CSV table of C-alpha atoms in Angstrom, one decimal:
chain,number,residue,atom,x,y,z
A,1,MET,CA,0.0,0.0,0.0
A,2,TYR,CA,1.3,3.5,-0.9
A,3,GLN,CA,-0.3,6.7,0.2
A,4,ALA,CA,0.1,10.5,0.2
A,5,THR,CA,-1.9,13.3,1.7
A,6,LEU,CA,-2.9,16.4,-0.4
A,7,SER,CA,-5.2,19.2,0.6
A,8,ARG,CA,-6.0,17.3,3.8
A,9,ARG,CA,-7.2,14.3,1.8
A,10,SER,CA,-5.4,11.0,2.0
A,11,TYR,CA,-4.9,9.0,-1.2
A,12,ARG,CA,-4.1,5.3,-1.1
A,13,PHE,CA,-2.7,3.2,-3.9
A,14,SER,CA,-3.0,-0.6,-3.6
A,15,ASP,CA,0.2,-1.6,-5.3
A,16,LEU,CA,3.1,-0.3,-7.4
A,17,ARG,CA,1.2,-1.0,-10.6
A,18,GLN,CA,-1.7,1.3,-9.6
A,19,LEU,CA,0.7,3.9,-8.2
A,20,MET,CA,2.6,4.1,-11.5
A,21,ALA,CA,-0.6,4.3,-13.6
A,22,LYS,CA,-2.1,7.1,-11.4
A,23,ALA,CA,1.1,9.1,-11.5
A,24,SER,CA,1.1,9.1,-15.4
A,25,PRO,CA,0.3,12.3,-17.3
A,26,ALA,CA,-3.2,12.2,-18.6
A,27,ARG,CA,-3.7,10.3,-21.8
A,28,SER,CA,-6.7,8.7,-23.5
A,29,GLY,CA,-5.3,5.2,-23.6
A,30,ASP,CA,-5.0,5.0,-19.8
A,31,TYR,CA,-8.6,6.3,-19.4
A,32,LEU,CA,-9.7,3.6,-21.9
A,33,ALA,CA,-7.9,1.0,-19.8
A,34,GLU,CA,-9.5,2.5,-16.7
A,35,VAL,CA,-6.2,2.9,-14.9
A,36,ALA,CA,-5.7,6.7,-15.1
A,37,ALA,CA,-6.0,9.1,-12.1
A,38,ASP,CA,-9.5,10.4,-11.5
A,39,SER,CA,-8.3,13.9,-11.0
A,40,ALA,CA,-5.2,16.2,-11.2
A,41,GLU,CA,-5.0,16.1,-7.4
A,42,GLU,CA,-5.0,12.3,-7.3
A,43,ARG,CA,-2.3,12.3,-10.0
A,44,MET,CA,-0.1,14.7,-8.0
A,45,ALA,CA,-0.6,12.6,-4.8
A,46,ALA,CA,0.5,9.5,-6.8
A,47,ARG,CA,3.6,11.4,-7.9
A,48,ILE,CA,4.4,12.4,-4.3
A,49,ALA,CA,4.1,8.8,-3.2
A,50,LEU,CA,6.1,7.5,-6.2
A,51,ALA,CA,9.0,9.9,-5.5
A,52,GLU,CA,9.5,8.1,-2.1
A,53,VAL,CA,9.7,4.6,-3.7
A,54,PRO,CA,13.3,3.2,-3.6
A,55,LEU,CA,14.6,2.1,-7.0
A,56,LYS,CA,15.3,-1.4,-5.5
A,57,THR,CA,11.6,-1.9,-5.1
A,58,PHE,CA,11.2,-2.3,-8.9
A,59,LEU,CA,13.4,-5.4,-8.6
A,60,GLN,CA,11.2,-6.9,-5.9
A,61,GLN,CA,7.6,-5.8,-6.8
A,62,LEU,CA,7.1,-6.8,-10.5
A,63,LEU,CA,4.3,-5.1,-12.4
A,64,VAL,CA,3.9,-8.1,-14.7
A,65,PRO,CA,4.3,-11.5,-13.0
A,66,TYR,CA,7.7,-13.2,-13.6
A,67,GLU,CA,6.1,-16.6,-14.1
A,68,GLN,CA,3.7,-15.4,-16.8
A,69,ASP,CA,5.8,-13.1,-18.9
A,70,GLU,CA,9.1,-13.7,-20.7
A,71,VAL,CA,9.7,-9.9,-21.0
A,72,THR,CA,9.7,-9.7,-17.2
A,73,ARG,CA,12.0,-12.6,-17.0
A,74,LEU,CA,14.4,-10.9,-19.5
A,75,ILE,CA,14.3,-7.7,-17.4
A,76,ILE,CA,15.1,-9.4,-14.1
A,77,ASP,CA,17.5,-12.1,-15.3
A,78,SER,CA,19.6,-9.7,-17.4
A,79,HIS,CA,19.7,-6.9,-14.8
A,80,ASP,CA,23.2,-5.7,-14.3
A,81,ALA,CA,23.7,-5.3,-10.5
A,82,LEU,CA,27.2,-3.9,-10.9
A,83,ALA,CA,25.9,-1.1,-13.2
A,84,PHE,CA,23.0,-0.5,-10.8
A,85,ALA,CA,25.3,-0.1,-7.7
A,86,PRO,CA,26.0,3.6,-8.0
A,87,ILE,CA,22.3,4.5,-8.0
A,88,SER,CA,20.9,1.5,-5.9
A,89,HIS,CA,20.5,3.7,-2.8
A,90,LEU,CA,18.2,6.2,-4.5
A,91,THR,CA,14.5,6.7,-4.4
A,92,VAL,CA,12.7,7.6,-7.6
A,93,GLY,CA,12.7,11.3,-6.6
A,94,ASP,CA,16.4,11.2,-5.8
A,95,PHE,CA,17.0,9.5,-9.1
A,96,ARG,CA,15.4,12.4,-10.9
A,97,ASP,CA,17.6,14.9,-9.0
A,98,TRP,CA,20.7,12.8,-9.8
A,99,LEU,CA,19.9,12.6,-13.5
A,100,LEU,CA,19.6,16.4,-13.7
A,101,SER,CA,22.8,16.9,-11.8
A,102,GLU,CA,26.3,17.5,-13.3
A,103,GLN,CA,27.4,14.2,-11.7
A,104,ALA,CA,25.2,12.4,-14.2
A,105,ASP,CA,27.3,13.2,-17.3
A,106,SER,CA,27.4,11.2,-20.5
A,107,ALA,CA,30.0,8.8,-19.3
A,108,MET,CA,28.2,8.1,-16.0
A,109,LEU,CA,24.8,7.6,-17.8
A,110,ALA,CA,26.4,5.1,-20.1
A,111,GLN,CA,27.9,3.3,-17.1
A,112,VAL,CA,24.6,2.8,-15.3
A,113,ALA,CA,22.4,2.2,-18.3
A,114,THR,CA,22.3,-1.6,-18.1
A,115,GLY,CA,21.4,-1.3,-14.4
A,116,ILE,CA,18.3,0.7,-15.0
A,117,THR,CA,15.1,-1.3,-15.6
A,118,PRO,CA,12.3,0.0,-17.9
A,119,GLU,CA,10.1,0.4,-14.9
A,120,MET,CA,12.7,2.6,-13.2
A,121,ALA,CA,13.0,4.7,-16.3
A,122,ALA,CA,9.2,5.0,-16.7
A,123,ALA,CA,8.8,5.9,-13.0
A,124,VAL,CA,11.3,8.7,-13.0
A,125,SER,CA,9.9,10.1,-16.3
A,126,LYS,CA,6.5,10.5,-14.5
A,127,LEU,CA,8.1,13.0,-12.1
A,128,MET,CA,9.7,15.1,-14.9
A,129,ARG,CA,8.7,18.1,-16.8
A,130,ASN,CA,9.3,18.2,-20.5
A,131,GLN,CA,12.5,20.2,-20.1
A,132,ASP,CA,13.8,17.6,-17.7
A,133,LEU,CA,13.2,14.8,-20.3
A,134,ILE,CA,15.0,16.9,-22.9
A,135,LEU,CA,18.0,17.8,-20.8
A,136,VAL,CA,18.7,14.2,-19.6
A,137,ALA,CA,18.1,12.6,-22.9
A,138,ARG,CA,20.6,15.0,-24.5
A,139,LYS,CA,23.3,13.8,-22.2
A,140,CYS,CA,22.8,10.2,-23.3
A,141,ARG,CA,25.2,9.0,-26.0
A,142,VAL,CA,24.3,5.8,-28.0
A,143,ILE,CA,26.3,5.0,-31.1
A,144,THR,CA,25.6,2.1,-33.5
A,145,ARG,CA,27.1,1.0,-36.8
A,146,PHE,CA,26.3,-1.1,-39.9
A,147,ARG,CA,27.6,0.7,-43.0
A,148,ASN,CA,27.8,4.1,-41.3
A,149,THR,CA,28.0,5.6,-37.9
A,150,ILE,CA,24.7,6.7,-36.3
A,151,GLY,CA,24.1,8.6,-33.0
A,152,LEU,CA,27.2,10.8,-32.8
A,153,PRO,CA,26.7,14.0,-30.8
A,154,GLY,CA,25.7,16.9,-33.1
A,155,HIS,CA,24.4,14.5,-35.7
A,156,LEU,CA,20.9,13.6,-36.8
A,157,SER,CA,20.0,10.8,-39.3
A,158,VAL,CA,17.0,10.3,-41.4
A,159,ARG,CA,15.1,7.1,-42.4
A,160,LEU,CA,14.1,7.5,-46.1
A,161,GLN,CA,10.6,6.0,-46.3
A,162,PRO,CA,9.6,5.6,-50.0
A,163,ASN,CA,6.4,3.8,-49.4
A,164,HIS,CA,3.9,3.2,-52.3
A,165,PRO,CA,0.3,1.9,-52.1
A,166,THR,CA,0.8,-0.7,-54.8
A,167,ASP,CA,4.5,-1.4,-54.1
A,168,SER,CA,5.3,0.0,-57.5
A,169,LEU,CA,9.1,-0.5,-58.0
A,170,GLN,CA,9.2,2.7,-60.2
A,171,GLY,CA,7.2,4.7,-57.6
A,172,ILE,CA,9.4,3.5,-54.8
A,173,ALA,CA,12.5,4.3,-56.7
A,174,ALA,CA,11.3,7.8,-57.5
A,175,SER,CA,10.7,8.6,-53.9
A,176,MET,CA,13.9,7.0,-52.9
A,177,LEU,CA,16.0,9.0,-55.3
A,178,ASP,CA,14.0,12.2,-54.4
A,179,GLY,CA,15.0,11.6,-50.7
A,180,LEU,CA,18.6,11.0,-51.6
A,181,LEU,CA,18.8,14.2,-53.5
A,182,TYR,CA,17.5,16.0,-50.4
A,183,GLY,CA,20.2,14.4,-48.3
A,184,SER,CA,18.0,11.9,-46.6
A,185,GLY,CA,18.6,8.2,-46.0
A,186,ASP,CA,21.6,7.9,-43.7
A,187,ALA,CA,19.7,6.0,-41.0
A,188,VAL,CA,18.2,3.5,-43.5
A,189,VAL,CA,16.2,3.3,-46.7
A,190,GLY,CA,13.2,1.5,-45.3
A,191,ILE,CA,10.0,0.4,-47.1
A,192,ASN,CA,6.7,-0.5,-45.5
A,193,PRO,CA,5.4,-3.0,-48.2
A,194,ALA,CA,1.7,-3.1,-48.9
A,195,SER,CA,2.0,-6.8,-49.7
A,196,ASP,CA,3.3,-9.9,-47.9
A,197,SER,CA,4.1,-11.6,-51.2
A,198,LEU,CA,7.5,-13.2,-50.8
A,199,PRO,CA,8.5,-12.8,-54.5
A,200,LEU,CA,7.6,-9.1,-54.3
A,201,LEU,CA,9.5,-8.6,-51.0
A,202,GLU,CA,12.5,-10.2,-52.7
A,203,LYS,CA,12.3,-7.8,-55.6
A,204,LEU,CA,12.2,-4.9,-53.2
A,205,ASN,CA,15.3,-6.1,-51.4
A,206,TYR,CA,17.2,-6.6,-54.7
A,207,MET,CA,16.1,-3.1,-56.0
A,208,LEU,CA,17.3,-1.4,-52.8
A,209,ASP,CA,20.5,-3.3,-52.8
A,210,ASP,CA,21.1,-2.5,-56.5
A,211,VAL,CA,20.9,1.3,-55.9
A,212,ILE,CA,23.0,1.1,-52.7
A,213,GLN,CA,25.7,-1.0,-54.4
A,214,ARG,CA,25.7,0.8,-57.8
A,215,PHE,CA,26.2,4.2,-56.2
A,216,ALA,CA,28.3,2.9,-53.3
A,217,ILE,CA,26.0,4.6,-50.8
A,218,PRO,CA,27.2,4.1,-47.2
A,219,THR,CA,23.7,3.3,-45.8
A,220,GLN,CA,21.6,0.2,-45.2
A,221,SER,CA,18.2,-1.0,-46.5
A,222,CYS,CA,15.3,-2.7,-44.9
A,223,VAL,CA,11.9,-4.0,-46.1
A,224,LEU,CA,9.7,-3.7,-43.0
A,225,THR,CA,7.9,-7.0,-43.3
A,226,HIS,CA,7.3,-9.6,-40.5
A,227,VAL,CA,10.4,-11.2,-39.1
A,228,THR,CA,9.3,-14.6,-40.4
A,229,ASN,CA,9.2,-13.3,-43.9
A,230,THR,CA,12.7,-11.8,-43.5
A,231,LEU,CA,13.9,-15.2,-42.3
A,232,ARG,CA,12.5,-16.8,-45.5
A,233,LEU,CA,14.1,-14.1,-47.6
A,234,ILE,CA,17.5,-14.8,-46.0
A,235,GLU,CA,17.0,-18.5,-46.7
A,236,ARG,CA,16.3,-17.6,-50.4
A,237,GLY,CA,19.6,-15.7,-50.6
A,238,ALA,CA,18.0,-12.2,-50.7
A,239,PRO,CA,20.4,-9.3,-49.9
A,240,VAL,CA,18.9,-8.5,-46.4
A,241,ASP,CA,20.7,-5.8,-44.4
A,242,LEU,CA,18.5,-5.2,-41.4
A,243,VAL,CA,15.9,-7.4,-39.8
A,244,PHE,CA,12.7,-5.5,-38.8
A,245,GLN,CA,10.0,-6.2,-36.3
A,246,SER,CA,7.4,-4.3,-34.3
A,247,ILE,CA,7.7,-5.2,-30.7
A,248,ALA,CA,5.8,-4.6,-27.4
A,249,GLY,CA,6.3,-4.7,-23.7
A,250,THR,CA,4.6,-7.9,-22.7
A,251,GLU,CA,4.8,-11.5,-23.8
A,252,ALA,CA,1.1,-11.6,-24.7
A,253,ALA,CA,1.3,-8.4,-26.8
A,254,ASN,CA,4.4,-9.8,-28.7
A,255,ALA,CA,2.4,-13.0,-29.3
A,256,GLY,CA,-0.2,-10.8,-30.9
A,257,PHE,CA,2.5,-9.7,-33.3
A,258,GLY,CA,3.4,-13.3,-33.9
A,259,ILE,CA,6.8,-13.2,-32.2
A,260,ASN,CA,8.7,-14.2,-29.1
A,261,LEU,CA,12.3,-13.7,-27.9
A,262,ALA,CA,13.5,-17.0,-29.4
A,263,LEU,CA,12.3,-16.0,-32.9
A,264,LEU,CA,14.0,-12.6,-32.7
A,265,ALA,CA,17.2,-14.3,-31.6
A,266,GLU,CA,17.0,-16.7,-34.6
A,267,ALA,CA,16.5,-13.8,-36.9
A,268,GLN,CA,19.4,-11.8,-35.4
A,269,GLN,CA,21.7,-14.8,-35.9
A,270,ALA,CA,20.6,-15.3,-39.5
A,271,ALA,CA,21.3,-11.6,-40.3
A,272,LEU,CA,24.7,-11.7,-38.6
A,273,SER,CA,25.6,-14.8,-40.7
A,274,LEU,CA,25.3,-12.7,-43.9
A,275,ASN,CA,28.1,-10.4,-42.7
A,276,ARG,CA,26.8,-7.5,-44.8
A,277,GLY,CA,27.9,-4.7,-42.5
A,278,THR,CA,31.1,-2.9,-43.2
A,279,LEU,CA,31.6,-0.9,-40.0
A,280,GLY,CA,29.6,-2.8,-37.4
A,281,ASN,CA,27.1,-5.7,-36.8
A,282,ASN,CA,24.0,-3.9,-35.4
A,283,VAL,CA,21.5,-5.8,-37.7
A,284,MET,CA,18.2,-5.3,-36.0
A,285,TYR,CA,15.5,-2.5,-36.5
A,286,PHE,CA,12.6,-2.2,-34.1
A,287,GLU,CA,9.5,-0.1,-34.0
A,288,THR,CA,7.3,0.5,-31.0
A,289,GLY,CA,4.4,2.8,-29.9
A,290,GLN,CA,2.4,3.6,-26.8
A,291,GLY,CA,-0.9,1.7,-26.8
A,292,SER,CA,0.2,-1.5,-28.5
A,293,CYS,CA,-0.3,-3.6,-25.4
A,294,LEU,CA,-3.7,-2.1,-24.7
A,295,SER,CA,-4.8,-2.6,-28.2
A,296,SER,CA,-4.2,-6.3,-27.9
A,297,ASN,CA,-5.6,-6.5,-24.4
A,298,ALA,CA,-2.2,-7.6,-23.1
A,299,HIS,CA,-1.3,-4.8,-20.7
A,300,HIS,CA,-1.9,-6.6,-17.3
A,301,GLY,CA,-3.3,-3.3,-15.9
A,302,VAL,CA,0.0,-1.5,-16.5
A,303,ASP,CA,-0.2,2.0,-17.9
A,304,GLN,CA,0.7,2.4,-21.5
A,305,GLN,CA,3.9,4.4,-21.1
A,306,THR,CA,5.4,1.8,-18.7
A,307,CYS,CA,4.4,-0.9,-21.2
A,308,GLU,CA,6.2,1.1,-23.9
A,309,ALA,CA,9.4,1.3,-21.8
A,310,ARG,CA,9.3,-2.5,-21.3
A,311,ALA,CA,9.4,-2.9,-25.0
A,312,TYR,CA,12.8,-1.2,-24.9
A,313,ALA,CA,14.1,-4.1,-22.7
A,314,VAL,CA,13.3,-6.4,-25.6
A,315,ALA,CA,15.1,-4.1,-28.1
A,316,ARG,CA,18.1,-3.6,-25.8
A,317,HIS,CA,18.7,-7.3,-25.6
A,318,PHE,CA,19.3,-7.5,-29.4
A,319,SER,CA,21.6,-4.4,-29.8
A,320,PRO,CA,19.7,-2.8,-32.7
A,321,LEU,CA,21.1,-0.4,-35.2
A,322,LEU,CA,17.8,1.6,-35.0
A,323,ILE,CA,14.7,1.7,-32.9
A,324,ASN,CA,11.9,4.3,-33.2
A,325,THR,CA,8.6,5.0,-31.5
A,326,VAL,CA,5.8,5.6,-34.0
A,327,VAL,CA,4.5,8.0,-31.5
A,328,GLY,CA,1.1,9.2,-32.9
A,329,PHE,CA,0.4,6.3,-35.3
A,330,ILE,CA,-2.0,4.2,-33.3
A,331,GLY,CA,-4.5,6.9,-33.0
A,332,PRO,CA,-6.5,9.2,-30.6
A,333,GLU,CA,-7.8,6.3,-28.7
A,334,TYR,CA,-4.3,6.1,-27.1
A,335,LEU,CA,-2.9,9.6,-27.6
A,336,TYR,CA,-5.8,12.0,-28.1
A,337,ASP,CA,-4.2,15.3,-29.2
A,338,GLY,CA,-1.1,17.2,-30.0
A,339,LYS,CA,-0.3,17.8,-26.3
A,340,GLN,CA,-0.5,14.1,-25.5
A,341,ILE,CA,1.5,13.1,-28.6
A,342,ILE,CA,4.3,15.6,-27.7
A,343,ARG,CA,4.5,14.4,-24.1
A,344,ALA,CA,4.6,10.8,-25.2
A,345,GLY,CA,7.3,11.4,-27.8
A,346,LEU,CA,9.6,13.1,-25.2
A,347,GLU,CA,8.9,10.3,-22.7
A,348,ASP,CA,9.7,7.6,-25.2
A,349,HIS,CA,12.9,9.3,-26.3
A,350,PHE,CA,14.0,9.8,-22.7
A,351,CYS,CA,13.3,6.3,-21.6
A,352,GLY,CA,15.0,4.7,-24.7
A,353,LYS,CA,18.1,6.8,-24.4
A,354,LEU,CA,18.4,6.2,-20.6
A,355,LEU,CA,18.2,2.5,-21.2
A,356,GLY,CA,21.1,2.7,-23.8
A,357,LEU,CA,19.1,2.6,-27.1
A,358,PRO,CA,19.5,4.5,-30.4
A,359,LEU,CA,16.0,5.9,-30.1
A,360,GLY,CA,14.5,7.7,-33.0
A,361,CYS,CA,11.0,8.9,-33.5
A,362,ASP,CA,8.4,8.9,-36.3
A,363,VAL,CA,7.0,12.3,-35.4
A,364,CYS,CA,3.5,11.6,-36.7
A,365,TYR,CA,-0.3,11.7,-36.2
A,366,THR,CA,-3.3,10.1,-37.9
A,367,ASN,CA,-5.9,12.3,-39.6
A,368,HIS,CA,-8.6,11.7,-37.0
A,369,ALA,CA,-6.4,12.9,-34.1
A,370,GLU,CA,-6.8,16.4,-32.6
A,371,ALA,CA,-3.3,17.3,-33.9
A,372,ASP,CA,-1.8,19.0,-36.9
A,373,GLN,CA,1.6,19.7,-38.5
A,374,ASP,CA,2.3,22.6,-36.2
A,375,ASP,CA,2.2,20.1,-33.3
A,376,MET,CA,4.7,17.9,-35.2
A,377,ASP,CA,7.0,20.9,-35.8
A,378,THR,CA,7.0,21.5,-32.1
A,379,LEU,CA,7.7,17.8,-31.2
A,380,LEU,CA,10.4,17.6,-33.9
A,381,THR,CA,12.2,20.7,-32.6
A,382,LEU,CA,12.0,19.5,-29.0
A,383,LEU,CA,13.3,16.0,-29.9
A,384,ALA,CA,16.1,17.2,-32.0
A,385,THR,CA,17.2,19.5,-29.2
A,386,ALA,CA,17.1,16.4,-26.9
A,387,GLY,CA,19.5,14.6,-29.2
A,388,LEU,CA,17.2,12.5,-31.3
A,389,THR,CA,19.0,9.7,-33.2
A,390,PHE,CA,16.9,9.8,-36.3
A,391,LEU,CA,13.6,10.9,-37.8
A,392,ILE,CA,11.5,9.8,-40.8
A,393,GLY,CA,11.6,11.3,-44.2
A,394,VAL,CA,8.4,11.0,-46.3
A,395,PRO,CA,7.7,12.9,-49.6
A,396,GLY,CA,5.6,15.9,-48.5
A,397,ALA,CA,5.2,14.4,-45.0
A,398,ASP,CA,2.2,12.5,-46.3
A,399,ASP,CA,2.6,8.7,-46.4
A,400,ILE,CA,0.2,7.7,-49.1
A,401,MET,CA,0.5,4.0,-48.3
A,402,LEU,CA,0.1,4.0,-44.5
A,403,ASN,CA,-2.3,7.0,-44.7
A,404,TYR,CA,-0.9,9.1,-41.9
A,405,GLN,CA,1.1,12.3,-41.5
A,406,SER,CA,4.8,12.2,-40.7
A,407,THR,CA,7.8,14.4,-41.4
A,408,SER,CA,9.3,15.3,-44.8
A,409,PHE,CA,12.7,15.6,-46.4
A,410,HIS,CA,12.2,19.4,-46.0
A,411,ASP,CA,11.6,19.0,-42.3
A,412,ALA,CA,15.0,17.4,-42.0
A,413,LEU,CA,16.6,20.3,-43.8
A,414,TYR,CA,14.9,22.7,-41.4
A,415,ILE,CA,16.1,21.0,-38.3
A,416,ARG,CA,19.6,20.5,-39.6
A,417,GLU,CA,19.9,24.2,-40.4
A,418,LEU,CA,18.3,25.3,-37.2
A,419,LEU,CA,20.5,23.3,-34.9
A,420,GLY,CA,23.6,22.8,-37.0
A,421,LEU,CA,23.1,19.0,-37.1
A,422,LYS,CA,25.2,16.8,-39.4
A,423,HIS,CA,24.5,13.6,-41.4
A,424,ALA,CA,26.3,10.4,-40.5
A,425,PRO,CA,29.9,11.2,-41.4
A,426,GLU,CA,30.3,8.5,-44.0
A,427,PHE,CA,27.0,9.5,-45.7
A,428,ALA,CA,28.0,13.2,-45.5
A,429,ASP,CA,31.2,12.4,-47.4
A,430,TRP,CA,29.2,10.5,-50.1
A,431,LEU,CA,26.8,13.5,-50.5
A,432,THR,CA,29.7,15.7,-51.1
A,433,LYS,CA,31.3,13.3,-53.5
A,434,MET,CA,28.0,13.0,-55.5
A,435,HIS,CA,27.7,16.8,-55.6
A,436,ILE,CA,24.4,16.7,-53.7
A,437,THR,CA,25.9,18.9,-50.9
A,438,ASP,CA,28.8,21.4,-50.9
A,439,ASP,CA,31.7,21.2,-48.5
A,440,LEU,CA,29.7,22.9,-45.8
A,441,GLY,CA,26.9,20.3,-46.1
A,442,ARG,CA,24.4,22.6,-47.9
A,443,LEU,CA,22.2,21.3,-50.7
A,444,ARG,CA,23.4,22.1,-54.2
A,445,ASP,CA,21.3,22.6,-57.3
A,446,THR,CA,20.9,19.2,-59.1
A,447,ALA,CA,21.6,19.2,-62.8
A,448,ALA,CA,19.4,17.2,-65.1
A,449,ASN,CA,22.2,14.8,-65.9
A,450,HIS,CA,22.9,13.9,-62.3
A,451,PRO,CA,23.7,10.2,-62.1
A,452,LEU,CA,20.7,9.5,-59.7
A,453,LEU,CA,18.3,11.2,-62.1
A,454,LEU,CA,19.6,9.3,-65.0
A,455,ALA,CA,19.2,6.1,-63.1
A,456,LEU,CA,15.5,7.0,-62.5
A,457,GLN,CA,15.1,7.4,-66.2
A,458,GLY,CA,16.6,4.0,-66.9
A,459,GLU,CA,19.8,5.4,-68.4
A,460,GLN,CA,23.3,4.4,-67.4
A,461,PRO,CA,25.3,7.1,-65.7
């Protein structure tokens, strides 16, 4: 039992799960799950009580039962007690103060990352203002490599997302080359296919590989199909760079995705066996999003933000090149408006970085949410200030296949210019070599006979 008194009224919370949920900022998904605080006063009382909880408690009082959930078992069995030692004496409130202190610099945050559980990260985020989430996340340094180097301080990468509603190879190629000419694509060239047809998925992999190899682009490709399809593609000899999968924070929710930890491990080993990376062997790419556990009725009464943080434990186990929250994609049932989407994006980025992940964000919303592109401009600017690893680049910010609003190639140009952010260094050198950018990293005018444009027309450069 946890309790706190506010305005001469005593609030009681039956267990740690309820305390965490009641302390969460208001969001539609928690109201839908009937776990949210009934009032702002109850929410504040829960935060006061949560601030007094020792971090060690999260290793003893498990929000999802150990016996029922392999994600819980992963979190507990892989916990690094040595890394936890420097902060093991702290309460959640003390942990917030320590994270904001000068003592918690980049080196120290990297040292303790594997000692922090997702529940600890989620708990402390509930006590933080937006500026706190930004300041701490900015201090976290997470660097990954495959064919280039992602996550360096002062850098921001872009996933080039050339989706097409009919998986037209020509349409996808046009969007891909458009993005490259705007300097996008250093995180990954990643396609969400409309079809699960294995022959088509194979063609997409070969097309992406052909462009990357022909122009010696220091980046990686990914067809974002189910992990079982990717395994079959690897068996068929397709040129697979990264293995993609959507993941969630409970075993039951992952079962709804048709996956488990053993399957992800199998896929990781299959991708590693191809030895396609030139600089590193981070071969996994994950996507997450608040609300996925609730949407599959697999949340165990845990609030949606804590469930999201638990998904990061799954990701961390497989050392991904990339992971991003698709923050507003699930819809207003889970994040109702721009305010909730902005808060969720900052929480996700903070928790992911604190846990040692290369966290990016699909800054996005669906057309039936109470949000607009101005909200996305705000979130993009805040996240980039917080040291975002990568964002999404979609032609015109409008994904015509997935039918939602994201960020564009032009948005990436805006945020790079505003904050002086650079491309992945290997990709930046390629852009200069290809006369796409000048020596200062600024876009150049593209002549009609540029090799990429000639390739689009089917001509040999």
